[in-house]
Amino acid sequence: MVNKTLLLFISFFLVVSVSIAQDSKEKLALSSLLLDLEKTYTIKFSYSDTDVKNIFLEQPKNGITLDALLLFLNEKTFLQFKTLDNRYITVSFLNKNVSVCGFVLNAKTLDPLLLTSVKVNGSKIGTTTNSEGVFYLNNIAINSTISISFISFKTKTITTKDLFSNTGCKQLFLEEAEEELSEITIDNFLTSGLQKSDDGSTVLNTEKFGILPGLIEPDILKTIKILPGVESINETVSNINVRGGTNDQNLILWDGIKMYHGGHFFGLISAYNPYLTKKVTVTKNGTSSRFSDGVSSTINMKTSNRITNKISGGGGFNLLSADAFVQVPIKENLELHVSARRSFTDIINTPTYNNYLSRSFQDNSIASNAINNSESDFYFFDYSIKLLYDINYKHSIRTNFIHIKNNLEYLEQYTSNNTIIEENSTLKQENLGARISWDTDWNSKFSTSVSAFFSGYKINSTDDNRDTDQFQTQFNNVLETEIKLNSKYEFSDVLHFSNGLVFNEIGIVNRTSVNAPTFSKIEKDVLLKSALFSEIEYRKKNTYARFGFRTNYFHKFNKFIIEPRINIRQELNTEISIKLEGEFKNQTTAQKIDFEDNFLGIEKRRWILSDEENTPIMKSKQVSFGIDYSKDKLYLDITGFYKKVDGITAANQGFYNNTQTINFIGNYEVQGVEFLVNKKTALISTWLSYTYAKNNYTFDIFDPQTFSNSLDITHSLSAAFNYNFTKDLKVSLGGILRSGKPYTKPVVGNETIQNGNRTIVNYDNPNDQNLDDFFRIDISGSYKFNISDAVKSTFRIGFTNITDRKNILDSYYVIDNSSTNNVRRVDSYSLPFTPNLSFRVRF
């Protein structure tokens, strides 16, 4: 038995050895083959050793003619064999045309990439890959280069010489690329899915989102509040304050559509579904000249922009709502993305809903009339649709639609003089948006994008008070349309030049009507503006620089505003970098805050438009300088900044004082320092951030003229600790401690004054007092598990304000004839201890 086994092994070894020997005979080094052929045919080859190096081919047939031999050599190699006479033959790759093919694959999944663009640089020759990812090019120069590109993948450049093969099509692997221009420099910043870019912006990749204290999903606007310099004075996402600015000074874009409304449940949660919103970029300074408005920040959200040709999706629920999303290929070059979310708060009352409701309606009719026969019907929903169409390898079309809505109906019944009286009030708030874009890669260096969007915001409320026989309606409507042309020319891999034109029109309507006494007011404003922008971007080794300008023309005012932008980052060595950012920006829309015309005690904000008289165009100037250090997963960042915004109005600032209804024009000026330290290990990520900022108003009509901004938070300290028990089980604990908000008290001993027939609060100097410090601790946990090989699931649980601290967010005073000094202080409080959980599946 052993002998037979040994005999079989020896036989196998001999067979393999012969096969190898035969194969080695079939494949010969070209340099050796040419020497043999010179002797056989009495000829002389003239060539460079470099040209024939590393070329192997099979032995030509014996006895063939010289012409047949040269034809064989020309077909089997990328070299050009050309006879000078009967004896001398030149060998080179100059003026040689060949046919090549390639097999293009996704480097990560190894899936073939359909309709990949294949372009011979410097010529009009090009093609696309077929359904198997294969392409063919005929009669192209051997010394040419070929660019292979696919949307959302890094472009690959290869020489025809390297692509040429006499054994079949070569495999070419493309790697996925980030959609933003700026390369990611710090991955998994603070938590997985948060990243820092070359240009200083912060990127949230929702697909890779890890865990943050208190959050049970990657809520887009809640997540960015962990960044230094980003606060929320009243802990809502509808009032995000970036470096001391108001919420309306943030430019919020969803797939290129300007959005005027960002929150559900009166700002307590984000209105943008994160599960199709692939990437969010937050820029506080040094903004690209492509963007206007947003004198405080730019929040740019983008959904998935690549055709995957695979059905995928998911869904889930938490204690407020349920949602689902799906990506469906219709054809090889056509795909549909859909997401939808709706609350079930009008059906089920959960502890989370009850706390959110109490937080939203403090000290108002809903909260105070709980003993009466009253009920509230509140729900919200949002949905988005995106259609992706690749015409060919050069042209692609994308269309988007989004709809966000909040709806509240409040019914109260009570008895008066033995008569049952019903009062029905409503509040509807919604934002619609649509966009279409046409993107073209004309060649490997030049590309263009033409887009147009429509955005419509509307808030409509009715308040029925049968006791006074008064019916009041309030309406605010914003309509904006924009057409934009972008172009980009790549001089090289390190130098890009971008230009663009923008035509924009905004119309705003505000209407108020009361039946008793009869009163009606309608205000309509329209503004047309055009802009030209240009910027150059340089990125090489340790240097990133972007210089741009934007020229804005306002047709109604016959006025130009020129805005320079600068963004520089320089690595001094492998550990230390410095950065300089600066910008001029303008903004023509703002929110007016209504206190007297409120609804059920809810402060409402109405959009208004600049008229250059009562409401000027806001203009900002900002500069920042910082230094960061990164080594061994330790990251330190310290940045100093200065910002001044001119053209603000007192009606936009939310003053509680005697001048809150008078429209004065002024400015605010903020200067400060942001500090962040983040340390990561394989299991732990912990960070601490601190912001010091001094934020002051200047209004010439006030006394004193300069005083604390209503959004002034002098000190803000936050810290968090993430721990990964396993790859799938994670926990996050964190807290925030910050200075209390400024507020205005009445004059002690003289709390009220007469204003005609009315008694009003006699306020002291504005914002000369501060509330108690704000302190909150949150915790959350996450566990991932697979239901099957194709279906993955995640369970998360979060607790907000685990110490149940009663933080005062704001204070104001109202007339109360029952008190000794005729005034009563009204405090609004933060969320109490609030649990929430979510369960999600994805396929």
Coordinates of C-alpha atoms in Angstrom, one line a residue, residues 79 159 189 252 414 476 522 566 597 613 633 635 748:
L79 CA 6.1 46.8 -29.3
T159 CA -1.1 53.5 -19.3
F189 CA -13.3 61.6 15.2
I252 CA -29.2 74.2 5.9
Y414 CA -65.8 73.9 29.0
N476 CA -46.1 82.8 7.0
I522 CA -50.6 91.3 4.8
I566 CA -9.9 81.7 2.4
D597 CA -48.8 87.0 18.6
E613 CA -34.7 99.9 5.3
K633 CA -4.8 58.2 18.6
Y635 CA -6.0 64.4 19.0
V748 CA -36.7 96.4 41.7

